[in-house]
Coordinates of C-alpha atoms and ligand atoms in Angstrom, one line a residue:
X28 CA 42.6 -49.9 -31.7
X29 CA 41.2 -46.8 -33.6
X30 CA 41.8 -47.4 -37.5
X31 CA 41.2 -50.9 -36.9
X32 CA 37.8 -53.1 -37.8
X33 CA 35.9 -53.2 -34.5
X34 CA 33.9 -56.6 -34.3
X35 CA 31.1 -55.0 -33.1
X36 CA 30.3 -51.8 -34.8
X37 CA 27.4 -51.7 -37.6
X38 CA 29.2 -49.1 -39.8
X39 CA 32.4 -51.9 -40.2
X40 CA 30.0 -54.3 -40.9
X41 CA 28.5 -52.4 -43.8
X42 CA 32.2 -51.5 -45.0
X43 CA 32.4 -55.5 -44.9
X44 CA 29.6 -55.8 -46.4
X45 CA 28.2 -58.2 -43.5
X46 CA 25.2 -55.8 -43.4
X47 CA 23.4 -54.5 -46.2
X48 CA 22.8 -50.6 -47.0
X49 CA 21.7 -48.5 -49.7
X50 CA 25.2 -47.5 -51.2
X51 CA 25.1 -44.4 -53.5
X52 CA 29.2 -43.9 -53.7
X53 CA 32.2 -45.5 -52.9
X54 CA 36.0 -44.9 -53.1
X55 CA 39.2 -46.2 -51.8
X56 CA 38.7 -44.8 -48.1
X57 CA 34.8 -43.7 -47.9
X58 CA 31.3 -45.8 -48.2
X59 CA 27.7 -43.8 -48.7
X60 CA 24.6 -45.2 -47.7
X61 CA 20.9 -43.9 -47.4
X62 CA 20.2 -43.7 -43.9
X63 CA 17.6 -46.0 -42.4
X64 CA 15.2 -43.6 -41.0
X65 CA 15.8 -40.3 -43.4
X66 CA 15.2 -37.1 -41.7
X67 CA 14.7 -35.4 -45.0
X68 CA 14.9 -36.4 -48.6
X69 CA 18.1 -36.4 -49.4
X70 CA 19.5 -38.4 -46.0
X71 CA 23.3 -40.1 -46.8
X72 CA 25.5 -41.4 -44.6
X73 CA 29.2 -40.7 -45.4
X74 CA 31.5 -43.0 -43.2
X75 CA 35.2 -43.6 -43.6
X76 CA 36.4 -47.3 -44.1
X77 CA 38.8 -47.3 -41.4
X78 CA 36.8 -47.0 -37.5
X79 CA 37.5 -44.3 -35.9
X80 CA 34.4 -43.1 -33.0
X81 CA 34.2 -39.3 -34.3
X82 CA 34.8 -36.4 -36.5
X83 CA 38.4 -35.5 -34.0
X84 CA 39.5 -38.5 -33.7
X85 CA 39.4 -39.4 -37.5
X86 CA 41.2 -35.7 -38.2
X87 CA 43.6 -36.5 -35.6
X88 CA 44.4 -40.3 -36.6
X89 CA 44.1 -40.2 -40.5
X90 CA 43.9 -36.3 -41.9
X91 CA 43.9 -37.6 -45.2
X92 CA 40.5 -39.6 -44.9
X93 CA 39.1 -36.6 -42.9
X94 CA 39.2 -34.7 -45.8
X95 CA 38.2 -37.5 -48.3
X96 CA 35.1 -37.4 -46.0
X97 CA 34.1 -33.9 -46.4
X98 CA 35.3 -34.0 -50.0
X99 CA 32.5 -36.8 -50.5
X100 CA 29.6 -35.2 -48.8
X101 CA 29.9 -32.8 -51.2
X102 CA 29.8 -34.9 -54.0
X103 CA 27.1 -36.7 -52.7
X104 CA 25.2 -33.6 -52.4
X105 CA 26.0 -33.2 -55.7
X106 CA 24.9 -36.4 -56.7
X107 CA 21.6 -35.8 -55.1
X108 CA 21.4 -32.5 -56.7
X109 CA 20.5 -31.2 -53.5
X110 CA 24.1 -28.4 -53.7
X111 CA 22.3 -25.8 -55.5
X112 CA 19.3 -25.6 -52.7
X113 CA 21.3 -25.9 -50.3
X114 CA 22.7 -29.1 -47.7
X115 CA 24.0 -29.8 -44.7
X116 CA 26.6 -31.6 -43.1
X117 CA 26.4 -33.1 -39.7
X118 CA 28.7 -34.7 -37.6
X119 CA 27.3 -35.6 -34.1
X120 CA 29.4 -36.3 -31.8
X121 CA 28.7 -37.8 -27.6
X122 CA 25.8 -39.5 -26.9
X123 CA 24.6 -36.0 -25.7
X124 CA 24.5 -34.7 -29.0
X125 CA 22.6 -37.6 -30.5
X126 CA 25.0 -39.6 -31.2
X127 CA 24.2 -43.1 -31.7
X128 CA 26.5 -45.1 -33.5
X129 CA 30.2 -45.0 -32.5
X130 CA 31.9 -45.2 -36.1
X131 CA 32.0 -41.6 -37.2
X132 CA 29.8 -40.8 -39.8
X133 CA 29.1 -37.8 -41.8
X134 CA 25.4 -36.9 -42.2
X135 CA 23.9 -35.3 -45.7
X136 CA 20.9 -33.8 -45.2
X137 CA 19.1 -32.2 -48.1
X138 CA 16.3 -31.2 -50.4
X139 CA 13.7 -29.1 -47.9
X140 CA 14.0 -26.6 -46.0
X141 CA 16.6 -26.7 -43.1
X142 CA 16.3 -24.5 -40.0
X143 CA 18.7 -23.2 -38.1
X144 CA 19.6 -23.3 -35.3
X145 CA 19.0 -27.0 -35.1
X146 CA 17.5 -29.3 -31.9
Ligands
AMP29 P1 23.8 -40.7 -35.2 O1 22.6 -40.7 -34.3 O2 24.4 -39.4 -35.5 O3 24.9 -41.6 -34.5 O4 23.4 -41.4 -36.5 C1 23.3 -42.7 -36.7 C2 22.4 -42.9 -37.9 O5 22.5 -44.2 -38.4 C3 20.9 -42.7 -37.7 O6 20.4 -41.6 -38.5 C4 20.3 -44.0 -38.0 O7 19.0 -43.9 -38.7 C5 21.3 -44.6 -39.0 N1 21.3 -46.0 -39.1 C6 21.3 -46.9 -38.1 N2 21.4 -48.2 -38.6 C7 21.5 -48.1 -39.9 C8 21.6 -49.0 -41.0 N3 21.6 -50.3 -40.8 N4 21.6 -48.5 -42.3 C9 21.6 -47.2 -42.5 N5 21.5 -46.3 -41.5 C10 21.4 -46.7 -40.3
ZN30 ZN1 33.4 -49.2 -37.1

């Protein structure tokens, strides 16, 4: 069921610390971790501690963390000092889109260049 633990995705098993990551912040409802294989130098992961697969569902099943989610990419950005250059925040979402692991998780990309449009 959305909001619950799901026994087999790697994001709840970082929230339960069953896997290890990188964590740079954490608060009641929200866990950041370097990604794995950083597509720039500032690469965080921002994921909610409750599963829900993406960016909609999550806004539709628990507004409040939606919002605790974007409110923490920024600090992480912040963190990182990459706010003042410029960062971006990406949610992928489908398979088609590059999405690759089904616990929705925000993307904070910083500290080079970033061009847009993306691939
Ligand atoms: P996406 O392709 O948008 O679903 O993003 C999934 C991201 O998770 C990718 O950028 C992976 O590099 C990253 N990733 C996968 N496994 C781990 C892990 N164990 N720790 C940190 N990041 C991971
Ligand atoms: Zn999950």
């Amino acid at each position: 069921m959305a909001g619950e633990p799901q026994s087999d995705c790697l994001f709840c098993k970082i929230v339960a610390g069953e896997v290890p990551a990188t964590i740079v912040r954490e608060t009641e409802t929200t866990v950041a971790f370097r990604d794995i294989n950083p597509q720039a130098p500032t690469h965080v992961l921002v994921i909610p501690r409750v599963h829900y697969p993406d960016a909609a569902s999550l806004a539709v099943g628990a507004p409040t963390v939606a919002a605790d989610l974007l409110r923490e990419a920024g600090e992480v950005a912040a963190q990182e000092k990459t706010d003042a250059g410029g960062y971006r925040i990406v949610l992928n979402t489908g398979a088609g889109a590059g999405q690759t692991v089904f616990h929705v998780h925000a993307h904070v990309l910083g500290g080079r260049g970033l061009n847009w449009p993306p691939g």
